[in-house]
Amino acid sequence: MYQEVILDHYKNPHGRGLRDGDVEVHHVNPTCGDEITLRVKLDGTSIQDISYEGQGCSISQASASVLNELLVGRQVDEAVKVQEVFLELMQSKGKLEPDDAMEDVLEDAVAFAGVSKYPARVKCALLSWMAWKDATAQALGDGAVRESA
Amino acid sequence: MTPQLPGLLDAEAIRKDFPVLDRLVHDGKKLVYLDNAATSQKPRQVLDALSEYYERYNANVHRGVHTLAEEATALYEGARDKIAAFINAPSRDEVIFTKNASESLNLVANMLGWADEPYRVDSDTEIVITEMEHHSNIVPWQLLSQRTGAKLKWFGLTDDGRLDLSDIEQVITEKTKIVSFTLVSNILGTVNPVEALVRRAQEVGALVLIDASQAAPHMVLDVQALQADFVAFTGHKMLGPTGIGVLWGRQELLEDLPPFLGGGEMIETVSMHESTYAPAPHKFEAGTPPIAQAVGLGAAVDYLSAIGMDRIAAHEHAITEYALRRLKEVPGLKIIGPDTPEGRGSAISFTLGDIHPHDVGQVLDEQGIAVRVGHHCARPVCLRYGIPATTRASFYLYSTPAEVDALVEGLEHVRNFFG
Ligand SMILES: Cc1ncc(COP(=O)(O)O)c(C=O)c1O
């Protein structure tokens, strides 16, 4: 489960630290105490920045780093698609073998495929993604999509 | 080589009674089960008592004249006798079966919320707990406080993981109705000073509830010596099945205090307008109780008593002393809680540099070593010490020094992996 890619992101996280944003959210994983504070900065529907600060295990921290790397600079609707594919992978209970198409969408995030076999850790991997989804929904003024990991 | 430690039980012989301890995990790794504070494993004797109950006696209790109903009732009530003897209760009628310690603690909170004077908890009164309680001994009191307006107060902790009683006279006052605290902390391992707390509570006329969930499995528990008013514990941590807990309470209190749950079994007569209640303990046992589970718990205390709780305590003390010594050799490891074997139980929490406990637990698991990671349902303790979580190893009567060695080796591996 601890792929090199995950350990790399954990040791050298992308975009860590809180910067200017439109909306800030704080999400916790109540079963283990992982926490993340995340801000999104949008320019219209384009994602200018996703900044974050958190504490947690290598999986939750690396996942936030991958999120930043993957989504900053994209359009929100594209990013939502990436999020949906990542969610599908994480909910696959280890049964989904990522194909080339999935790898093209998820890039480094396919390394988390192995994590999906460990129910206790899936929430760690999803923490930052759920926080991002929540923050983005709020930034777009659509409180209805609020949901926590 | 693992040293011979004084006071050890013949753990190899004991382990033969616990089928699950032979399990291999992760492609043939020997299971090293160090999560006993979460739940204990079950000996063959308890498993047999459960299946024998269902195979030979199963019936509902207290309500039939047929043979099985009478036998099942005798087994269920026989389990009550065994528990009463195990905790040295003055009367078997003081032993209430619940589903776990959480229910026992909630039961007391609700009795006091609905009670008349002099027990009644209301907006002029205070409730006292401690910062090292399990959430099960925090949340019921927060609920009671919110519903009644009573003030919730607590004792803080010292840097070395003990209760800070320096302000005991300001915390427990004439307004205090109930003082509820854990005998042994599930996260820090600390054994708390019962006598000082009970003395002060008695001075001001407050009731005392002791959460013995982490004590009953590991040491001699004598409710009369403790001098508390209520003692709660849970069966699954002491070799028993899940779904069975105990609340012991002093007889006159159980007579005076109102029931919480209503239903079959807890009544004397019922009309459409009102009911009268059965005497304790039945008054507090509404509905069909966990019969097989009570029988299983009875078998568990038979098993523990046959070995002797004092000998089990000595075994765990020796293992804990050895574990503390070995863990201190691991670079970057910091023990959260008392770091000497005096006045502590066998649960040891620690942090390992800035490697997150989840990662520690996962890499240990890959080597077959089961520990608990997280805040252990005692999040205020993590907040107090400024840490997100801990890794906890906890031992029992079947734990061996070789398992301590396996843990220490496993932690070396964790350090190399994330180093
Ligand atoms: C000190 C303490 N109190 C209460 C409990 C709650 O026990 P249960 O979950 O069986 O109700 C536990 C167990 O986790 C505990 O360690």
mmCIF file of C-alpha atoms in Angstrom, chain B residues 24-344:
data_model
loop_
_atom_site.group_PDB
_atom_site.id
_atom_site.type_symbol
_atom_site.label_atom_id
_atom_site.label_comp_id
_atom_site.label_asym_id
_atom_site.label_seq_id
_atom_site.Cartn_x
_atom_site.Cartn_y
_atom_site.Cartn_z
ATOM 1 C CA LEU B 24 -1.429 -16.442 11.013
ATOM 2 C CA VAL B 25 -1.987 -13.132 9.248
ATOM 3 C CA HIS B 26 -0.556 -11.526 6.107
ATOM 4 C CA ASP B 27 0.784 -14.630 4.405
ATOM 5 C CA GLY B 28 1.973 -16.655 7.322
ATOM 6 C CA LYS B 29 3.044 -14.075 9.923
ATOM 7 C CA LYS B 30 2.391 -15.073 13.511
ATOM 8 C CA LEU B 31 -0.270 -12.930 15.131
ATOM 9 C CA VAL B 32 1.116 -10.729 17.923
ATOM 10 C CA TYR B 33 -2.040 -9.443 19.580
ATOM 11 C CA LEU B 34 -1.285 -6.272 21.544
ATOM 12 C CA ASP B 35 -4.717 -4.639 21.438
ATOM 13 C CA ASN B 36 -6.118 -6.030 24.671
ATOM 14 C CA ALA B 37 -7.296 -2.675 26.000
ATOM 15 C CA ALA B 38 -9.717 -2.555 23.059
ATOM 16 C CA THR B 39 -10.920 -6.096 23.564
ATOM 17 C CA SER B 40 -9.463 -9.345 24.860
ATOM 18 C CA GLN B 41 -9.388 -12.690 23.097
ATOM 19 C CA LYS B 42 -11.640 -15.492 24.383
ATOM 20 C CA PRO B 43 -10.545 -18.821 25.830
ATOM 21 C CA ARG B 44 -12.019 -22.131 24.686
ATOM 22 C CA GLN B 45 -13.839 -22.352 28.049
ATOM 23 C CA VAL B 46 -15.875 -19.227 27.275
ATOM 24 C CA LEU B 47 -16.579 -20.281 23.687
ATOM 25 C CA ASP B 48 -17.747 -23.680 24.962
ATOM 26 C CA ALA B 49 -20.019 -22.107 27.573
ATOM 27 C CA LEU B 50 -21.657 -20.024 24.838
ATOM 28 C CA SER B 51 -22.253 -22.890 22.453
ATOM 29 C CA GLU B 52 -23.301 -25.252 25.223
ATOM 30 C CA TYR B 53 -25.849 -22.714 26.374
ATOM 31 C CA TYR B 54 -27.376 -22.505 22.905
ATOM 32 C CA GLU B 55 -27.094 -26.225 22.213
ATOM 33 C CA ARG B 56 -28.632 -27.441 25.465
ATOM 34 C CA TYR B 57 -30.494 -24.766 27.418
ATOM 35 C CA ASN B 58 -31.658 -21.889 25.258
ATOM 36 C CA ALA B 59 -34.904 -20.375 26.599
ATOM 37 C CA ASN B 60 -36.123 -17.023 27.794
ATOM 38 C CA VAL B 61 -35.465 -16.325 31.467
ATOM 39 C CA HIS B 62 -37.772 -15.585 34.409
ATOM 40 C CA ARG B 63 -40.934 -16.384 32.529
ATOM 41 C CA GLY B 64 -41.519 -20.031 31.910
ATOM 42 C CA VAL B 65 -42.315 -23.099 33.942
ATOM 43 C CA HIS B 66 -40.761 -25.518 31.507
ATOM 44 C CA THR B 67 -37.448 -27.236 32.096
ATOM 45 C CA LEU B 68 -35.354 -25.202 29.699
ATOM 46 C CA ALA B 69 -36.714 -21.899 31.008
ATOM 47 C CA GLU B 70 -35.826 -22.901 34.535
ATOM 48 C CA GLU B 71 -32.384 -24.096 33.573
ATOM 49 C CA ALA B 72 -31.666 -20.994 31.510
ATOM 50 C CA THR B 73 -32.801 -18.807 34.409
ATOM 51 C CA ALA B 74 -30.562 -20.721 36.796
ATOM 52 C CA LEU B 75 -27.607 -20.254 34.445
ATOM 53 C CA TYR B 76 -28.282 -16.537 33.995
ATOM 54 C CA GLU B 77 -28.745 -15.927 37.705
ATOM 55 C CA GLY B 78 -25.780 -18.201 38.401
ATOM 56 C CA ALA B 79 -23.652 -15.876 36.286
ATOM 57 C CA ARG B 80 -24.817 -13.013 38.509
ATOM 58 C CA ASP B 81 -23.610 -14.941 41.564
ATOM 59 C CA LYS B 82 -20.221 -15.467 39.941
ATOM 60 C CA ILE B 83 -19.820 -11.782 39.104
ATOM 61 C CA ALA B 84 -20.914 -10.785 42.610
ATOM 62 C CA ALA B 85 -18.252 -13.055 44.115
ATOM 63 C CA PHE B 86 -15.629 -11.849 41.605
ATOM 64 C CA ILE B 87 -16.045 -8.206 42.687
ATOM 65 C CA ASN B 88 -16.767 -9.022 46.356
ATOM 66 C CA ALA B 89 -20.242 -7.465 46.225
ATOM 67 C CA PRO B 90 -22.102 -7.629 49.571
ATOM 68 C CA SER B 91 -25.217 -8.819 47.719
ATOM 69 C CA ARG B 92 -25.893 -10.492 44.375
ATOM 70 C CA ASP B 93 -28.862 -8.147 43.936
ATOM 71 C CA GLU B 94 -26.439 -5.280 43.510
ATOM 72 C CA VAL B 95 -25.168 -6.679 40.198
ATOM 73 C CA ILE B 96 -27.025 -5.295 37.164
ATOM 74 C CA PHE B 97 -26.368 -6.755 33.732
ATOM 75 C CA THR B 98 -26.158 -4.232 30.888
ATOM 76 C CA LYS B 99 -24.839 -4.523 27.364
ATOM 77 C CA ASN B 100 -21.466 -2.857 28.025
ATOM 78 C CA ALA B 101 -19.690 -0.313 30.206
ATOM 79 C CA SER B 102 -21.084 2.553 28.146
ATOM 80 C CA GLU B 103 -24.624 1.484 28.962
ATOM 81 C CA SER B 104 -23.720 1.107 32.640
ATOM 82 C CA LEU B 105 -22.336 4.647 32.768
ATOM 83 C CA ASN B 106 -25.316 6.060 30.875
ATOM 84 C CA LEU B 107 -27.637 4.218 33.228
ATOM 85 C CA VAL B 108 -26.215 6.002 36.274
ATOM 86 C CA ALA B 109 -26.329 9.383 34.530
ATOM 87 C CA ASN B 110 -29.991 8.814 33.696
ATOM 88 C CA MET B 111 -30.919 7.526 37.160
ATOM 89 C CA LEU B 112 -29.509 10.718 38.639
ATOM 90 C CA GLY B 113 -31.193 12.949 36.078
ATOM 91 C CA TRP B 114 -34.612 11.518 36.948
ATOM 92 C CA ALA B 115 -34.030 11.041 40.670
ATOM 93 C CA ASP B 116 -35.687 12.939 43.490
ATOM 94 C CA GLU B 117 -33.758 14.669 46.244
ATOM 95 C CA PRO B 118 -31.223 14.082 47.628
ATOM 96 C CA TYR B 119 -29.722 12.518 44.485
ATOM 97 C CA ARG B 120 -31.222 14.750 41.858
ATOM 98 C CA VAL B 121 -28.805 16.446 39.458
ATOM 99 C CA ASP B 122 -30.199 19.847 38.474
ATOM 100 C CA SER B 123 -29.092 23.373 37.649
ATOM 101 C CA ASP B 124 -27.879 24.098 41.167
ATOM 102 C CA THR B 125 -25.565 21.134 41.230
ATOM 103 C CA GLU B 126 -22.257 19.986 39.784
ATOM 104 C CA ILE B 127 -20.895 16.870 38.102
ATOM 105 C CA VAL B 128 -17.180 16.016 38.334
ATOM 106 C CA ILE B 129 -15.179 13.869 35.900
ATOM 107 C CA THR B 130 -11.535 13.895 34.742
ATOM 108 C CA GLU B 131 -9.687 14.835 31.579
ATOM 109 C CA MET B 132 -8.518 11.238 31.074
ATOM 110 C CA GLU B 133 -11.957 9.642 30.789
ATOM 111 C CA HIS B 134 -13.021 7.427 27.921
ATOM 112 C CA HIS B 135 -15.665 9.196 25.817
ATOM 113 C CA SER B 136 -18.173 6.792 27.421
ATOM 114 C CA ASN B 137 -17.576 8.536 30.741
ATOM 115 C CA ILE B 138 -17.626 12.049 29.270
ATOM 116 C CA VAL B 139 -20.524 12.227 26.842
ATOM 117 C CA PRO B 140 -23.257 10.860 29.193
ATOM 118 C CA TRP B 141 -22.327 13.625 31.662
ATOM 119 C CA GLN B 142 -22.280 16.286 28.963
ATOM 120 C CA LEU B 143 -25.775 15.135 27.985
ATOM 121 C CA LEU B 144 -26.937 15.205 31.602
ATOM 122 C CA SER B 145 -25.417 18.633 32.082
ATOM 123 C CA GLN B 146 -27.101 19.983 28.933
ATOM 124 C CA ARG B 147 -30.465 18.548 29.934
ATOM 125 C CA THR B 148 -30.444 19.618 33.577
ATOM 126 C CA GLY B 149 -28.266 22.731 33.602
ATOM 127 C CA ALA B 150 -25.845 21.120 36.062
ATOM 128 C CA LYS B 151 -22.274 22.337 35.768
ATOM 129 C CA LEU B 152 -19.719 19.834 34.425
ATOM 130 C CA LYS B 153 -16.261 20.117 36.007
ATOM 131 C CA TRP B 154 -13.141 17.997 35.683
ATOM 132 C CA PHE B 155 -9.685 17.316 37.016
ATOM 133 C CA GLY B 156 -6.827 18.136 34.650
ATOM 134 C CA LEU B 157 -3.706 16.067 34.088
ATOM 135 C CA THR B 158 -0.060 16.516 35.063
ATOM 136 C CA ASP B 159 2.693 16.381 32.457
ATOM 137 C CA ASP B 160 3.576 12.842 33.469
ATOM 138 C CA GLY B 161 0.068 11.530 32.875
ATOM 139 C CA ARG B 162 -1.496 11.583 36.326
ATOM 140 C CA LEU B 163 -4.556 13.325 37.723
ATOM 141 C CA ASP B 164 -3.827 16.790 39.006
ATOM 142 C CA LEU B 165 -5.623 16.809 42.356
ATOM 143 C CA SER B 166 -3.971 19.996 43.638
ATOM 144 C CA ASP B 167 -7.309 21.812 43.421
ATOM 145 C CA ILE B 168 -9.445 18.931 44.679
ATOM 146 C CA GLU B 169 -11.328 21.165 47.144
ATOM 147 C CA GLN B 170 -12.315 23.611 44.427
ATOM 148 C CA VAL B 171 -13.315 20.877 41.994
ATOM 149 C CA ILE B 172 -15.338 18.685 44.361
ATOM 150 C CA THR B 173 -17.542 21.012 46.425
ATOM 151 C CA GLU B 174 -20.748 21.021 48.446
ATOM 152 C CA LYS B 175 -22.578 21.371 45.123
ATOM 153 C CA THR B 176 -21.116 18.168 43.671
ATOM 154 C CA LYS B 177 -23.672 15.382 43.265
ATOM 155 C CA ILE B 178 -21.554 12.823 41.452
ATOM 156 C CA VAL B 179 -17.854 12.172 40.916
ATOM 157 C CA SER B 180 -17.206 9.752 38.069
ATOM 158 C CA PHE B 181 -13.706 8.639 37.112
ATOM 159 C CA THR B 182 -11.790 5.795 35.600
ATOM 160 C CA LEU B 183 -9.822 3.470 37.855
ATOM 161 C CA VAL B 184 -7.276 2.765 35.096
ATOM 162 C CA SER B 185 -6.873 4.954 32.013
ATOM 163 C CA ASN B 186 -7.285 3.145 28.710
ATOM 164 C CA ILE B 187 -4.931 5.551 26.935
ATOM 165 C CA LEU B 188 -2.321 6.555 29.537
ATOM 166 C CA GLY B 189 -2.351 3.389 31.605
ATOM 167 C CA THR B 190 -2.503 5.455 34.803
ATOM 168 C CA VAL B 191 -4.020 3.890 37.924
ATOM 169 C CA ASN B 192 -5.897 6.649 39.724
ATOM 170 C CA PRO B 193 -5.880 7.433 43.472
ATOM 171 C CA VAL B 194 -9.326 6.166 44.415
ATOM 172 C CA GLU B 195 -8.959 6.811 48.117
ATOM 173 C CA ALA B 196 -8.290 10.555 47.860
ATOM 174 C CA LEU B 197 -11.200 11.045 45.463
ATOM 175 C CA VAL B 198 -13.635 8.943 47.474
ATOM 176 C CA ARG B 199 -12.666 10.654 50.737
ATOM 177 C CA ARG B 200 -13.299 14.108 49.298
ATOM 178 C CA ALA B 201 -16.568 13.016 47.669
ATOM 179 C CA GLN B 202 -17.781 11.558 50.952
ATOM 180 C CA GLU B 203 -16.871 14.775 52.765
ATOM 181 C CA VAL B 204 -19.298 16.716 50.590
ATOM 182 C CA GLY B 205 -21.912 13.966 50.295
ATOM 183 C CA ALA B 206 -21.389 13.286 46.576
ATOM 184 C CA LEU B 207 -21.880 9.875 45.010
ATOM 185 C CA VAL B 208 -18.916 8.116 43.383
ATOM 186 C CA LEU B 209 -19.023 6.113 40.148
ATOM 187 C CA ILE B 210 -15.880 4.236 39.156
ATOM 188 C CA ASP B 211 -15.298 3.148 35.572
ATOM 189 C CA ALA B 212 -13.455 -0.135 36.098
ATOM 190 C CA SER B 213 -13.446 -1.199 32.432
ATOM 191 C CA GLN B 214 -9.647 -1.346 32.350
ATOM 192 C CA ALA B 215 -9.327 -2.609 35.916
ATOM 193 C CA ALA B 216 -11.696 -5.573 36.164
ATOM 194 C CA PRO B 217 -9.769 -7.585 33.539
ATOM 195 C CA HIS B 218 -6.374 -6.993 35.097
ATOM 196 C CA MET B 219 -6.432 -6.728 38.893
ATOM 197 C CA VAL B 220 -8.333 -7.722 41.999
ATOM 198 C CA LEU B 221 -11.533 -5.675 41.997
ATOM 199 C CA ASP B 222 -13.171 -5.367 45.402
ATOM 200 C CA VAL B 223 -16.121 -2.991 45.313
ATOM 201 C CA GLN B 224 -16.280 -2.853 49.099
ATOM 202 C CA ALA B 225 -12.632 -1.856 49.426
ATOM 203 C CA LEU B 226 -13.091 0.827 46.770
ATOM 204 C CA GLN B 227 -15.934 2.358 48.821
ATOM 205 C CA ALA B 228 -17.600 3.684 45.707
ATOM 206 C CA ASP B 229 -21.356 3.867 45.177
ATOM 207 C CA PHE B 230 -21.312 2.467 41.640
ATOM 208 C CA VAL B 231 -18.758 0.477 39.653
ATOM 209 C CA ALA B 232 -19.081 -0.120 35.894
ATOM 210 C CA PHE B 233 -17.219 -2.520 33.626
ATOM 211 C CA THR B 234 -17.540 -4.384 30.350
ATOM 212 C CA GLY B 235 -17.380 -8.117 29.656
ATOM 213 C CA HIS B 236 -15.517 -8.240 26.358
ATOM 214 C CA LYS B 237 -12.288 -6.814 27.789
ATOM 215 C CA MET B 238 -12.108 -9.574 30.421
ATOM 216 C CA LEU B 239 -12.321 -12.703 28.245
ATOM 217 C CA GLY B 240 -16.111 -12.523 28.004
ATOM 218 C CA PRO B 241 -18.256 -12.070 24.905
ATOM 219 C CA THR B 242 -19.423 -8.727 23.562
ATOM 220 C CA GLY B 243 -22.901 -7.554 24.493
ATOM 221 C CA ILE B 244 -22.576 -7.925 28.243
ATOM 222 C CA GLY B 245 -21.590 -5.304 30.800
ATOM 223 C CA VAL B 246 -22.035 -4.829 34.510
ATOM 224 C CA LEU B 247 -23.141 -2.055 36.800
ATOM 225 C CA TRP B 248 -22.663 -2.676 40.485
ATOM 226 C CA GLY B 249 -24.475 -0.266 42.803
ATOM 227 C CA ARG B 250 -25.058 -0.039 46.549
ATOM 228 C CA GLN B 251 -28.343 -1.675 47.472
ATOM 229 C CA GLU B 252 -30.033 1.290 49.140
ATOM 230 C CA LEU B 253 -29.241 3.485 46.145
ATOM 231 C CA LEU B 254 -30.667 0.939 43.746
ATOM 232 C CA GLU B 255 -33.811 0.850 45.862
ATOM 233 C CA ASP B 256 -34.155 4.647 45.911
ATOM 234 C CA LEU B 257 -33.193 5.528 42.368
ATOM 235 C CA PRO B 258 -35.714 5.412 39.524
ATOM 236 C CA PRO B 259 -35.509 2.986 36.600
ATOM 237 C CA PHE B 260 -34.335 4.262 33.239
ATOM 238 C CA LEU B 261 -35.539 1.821 30.583
ATOM 239 C CA GLY B 262 -39.045 0.426 30.935
ATOM 240 C CA GLY B 263 -40.213 -2.922 29.646
ATOM 241 C CA GLY B 264 -40.807 -6.548 30.433
ATOM 242 C CA GLU B 265 -38.882 -8.070 33.322
ATOM 243 C CA MET B 266 -38.476 -4.804 35.242
ATOM 244 C CA ILE B 267 -42.046 -4.564 36.548
ATOM 245 C CA GLU B 268 -44.089 -5.894 39.431
ATOM 246 C CA THR B 269 -47.588 -5.047 38.171
ATOM 247 C CA VAL B 270 -48.743 -3.083 35.168
ATOM 248 C CA SER B 271 -52.097 -1.453 34.501
ATOM 249 C CA MET B 272 -52.944 0.983 31.729
ATOM 250 C CA HIS B 273 -52.477 3.855 34.170
ATOM 251 C CA GLU B 274 -49.344 2.970 36.067
ATOM 252 C CA SER B 275 -46.861 0.311 36.989
ATOM 253 C CA THR B 276 -44.839 -0.726 39.973
ATOM 254 C CA TYR B 277 -41.336 -1.985 39.621
ATOM 255 C CA ALA B 278 -39.506 -5.147 40.443
ATOM 256 C CA PRO B 279 -36.779 -4.840 43.049
ATOM 257 C CA ALA B 280 -33.169 -4.336 41.901
ATOM 258 C CA PRO B 281 -31.417 -5.657 39.920
ATOM 259 C CA HIS B 282 -34.432 -6.513 37.717
ATOM 260 C CA LYS B 283 -35.758 -2.953 37.950
ATOM 261 C CA PHE B 284 -32.815 -1.930 35.769
ATOM 262 C CA GLU B 285 -32.924 -4.852 33.334
ATOM 263 C CA ALA B 286 -35.829 -4.124 30.983
ATOM 264 C CA GLY B 287 -36.528 -6.678 28.285
ATOM 265 C CA THR B 288 -34.899 -9.999 27.485
ATOM 266 C CA PRO B 289 -31.349 -9.720 28.803
ATOM 267 C CA PRO B 290 -28.166 -10.928 27.073
ATOM 268 C CA ILE B 291 -28.518 -14.424 28.530
ATOM 269 C CA ALA B 292 -25.855 -16.385 26.679
ATOM 270 C CA GLN B 293 -23.478 -13.439 27.071
ATOM 271 C CA ALA B 294 -23.997 -13.380 30.840
ATOM 272 C CA VAL B 295 -23.307 -17.120 30.948
ATOM 273 C CA GLY B 296 -20.169 -16.509 28.869
ATOM 274 C CA LEU B 297 -19.028 -13.791 31.248
ATOM 275 C CA GLY B 298 -19.595 -16.174 34.137
ATOM 276 C CA ALA B 299 -17.267 -18.666 32.427
ATOM 277 C CA ALA B 300 -14.741 -15.872 31.886
ATOM 278 C CA VAL B 301 -14.588 -14.937 35.562
ATOM 279 C CA ASP B 302 -14.286 -18.632 36.439
ATOM 280 C CA TYR B 303 -11.283 -18.780 34.122
ATOM 281 C CA LEU B 304 -9.721 -15.617 35.574
ATOM 282 C CA SER B 305 -10.364 -16.685 39.153
ATOM 283 C CA ALA B 306 -8.854 -20.121 38.616
ATOM 284 C CA ILE B 307 -5.589 -18.439 37.651
ATOM 285 C CA GLY B 308 -5.976 -15.693 40.262
ATOM 286 C CA MET B 309 -6.306 -11.971 39.624
ATOM 287 C CA ASP B 310 -3.271 -11.236 41.801
ATOM 288 C CA ARG B 311 -1.124 -13.525 39.668
ATOM 289 C CA ILE B 312 -2.501 -11.985 36.476
ATOM 290 C CA ALA B 313 -1.668 -8.531 37.840
ATOM 291 C CA ALA B 314 1.890 -9.683 38.682
ATOM 292 C CA HIS B 315 2.335 -11.139 35.193
ATOM 293 C CA GLU B 316 1.212 -7.946 33.521
ATOM 294 C CA HIS B 317 3.352 -5.851 35.827
ATOM 295 C CA ALA B 318 6.430 -7.828 34.784
ATOM 296 C CA ILE B 319 5.547 -7.536 31.089
ATOM 297 C CA THR B 320 4.838 -3.812 31.444
ATOM 298 C CA GLU B 321 8.126 -3.173 33.208
ATOM 299 C CA TYR B 322 9.989 -5.039 30.475
ATOM 300 C CA ALA B 323 8.036 -3.295 27.708
ATOM 301 C CA LEU B 324 8.710 0.174 29.143
ATOM 302 C CA ARG B 325 12.417 -0.630 29.364
ATOM 303 C CA ARG B 326 12.595 -1.964 25.819
ATOM 304 C CA LEU B 327 10.441 0.783 24.291
ATOM 305 C CA LYS B 328 12.685 3.451 25.789
ATOM 306 C CA GLU B 329 15.537 1.991 23.713
ATOM 307 C CA VAL B 330 13.722 2.892 20.480
ATOM 308 C CA PRO B 331 15.098 6.211 19.163
ATOM 309 C CA GLY B 332 12.473 8.937 18.922
ATOM 310 C CA LEU B 333 9.891 7.010 20.946
ATOM 311 C CA LYS B 334 8.067 9.026 23.586
ATOM 312 C CA ILE B 335 5.773 7.407 26.127
ATOM 313 C CA ILE B 336 2.526 9.317 26.721
ATOM 314 C CA GLY B 337 1.579 8.579 30.313
ATOM 315 C CA PRO B 338 3.557 7.273 33.283
ATOM 316 C CA ASP B 339 6.884 5.922 31.998
ATOM 317 C CA THR B 340 7.693 3.771 35.018
ATOM 318 C CA PRO B 341 5.788 0.616 35.985
ATOM 319 C CA GLU B 342 4.557 1.973 39.339
ATOM 320 C CA GLY B 343 0.907 2.980 39.577
ATOM 321 C CA ARG B 344 0.071 2.044 36.031
#
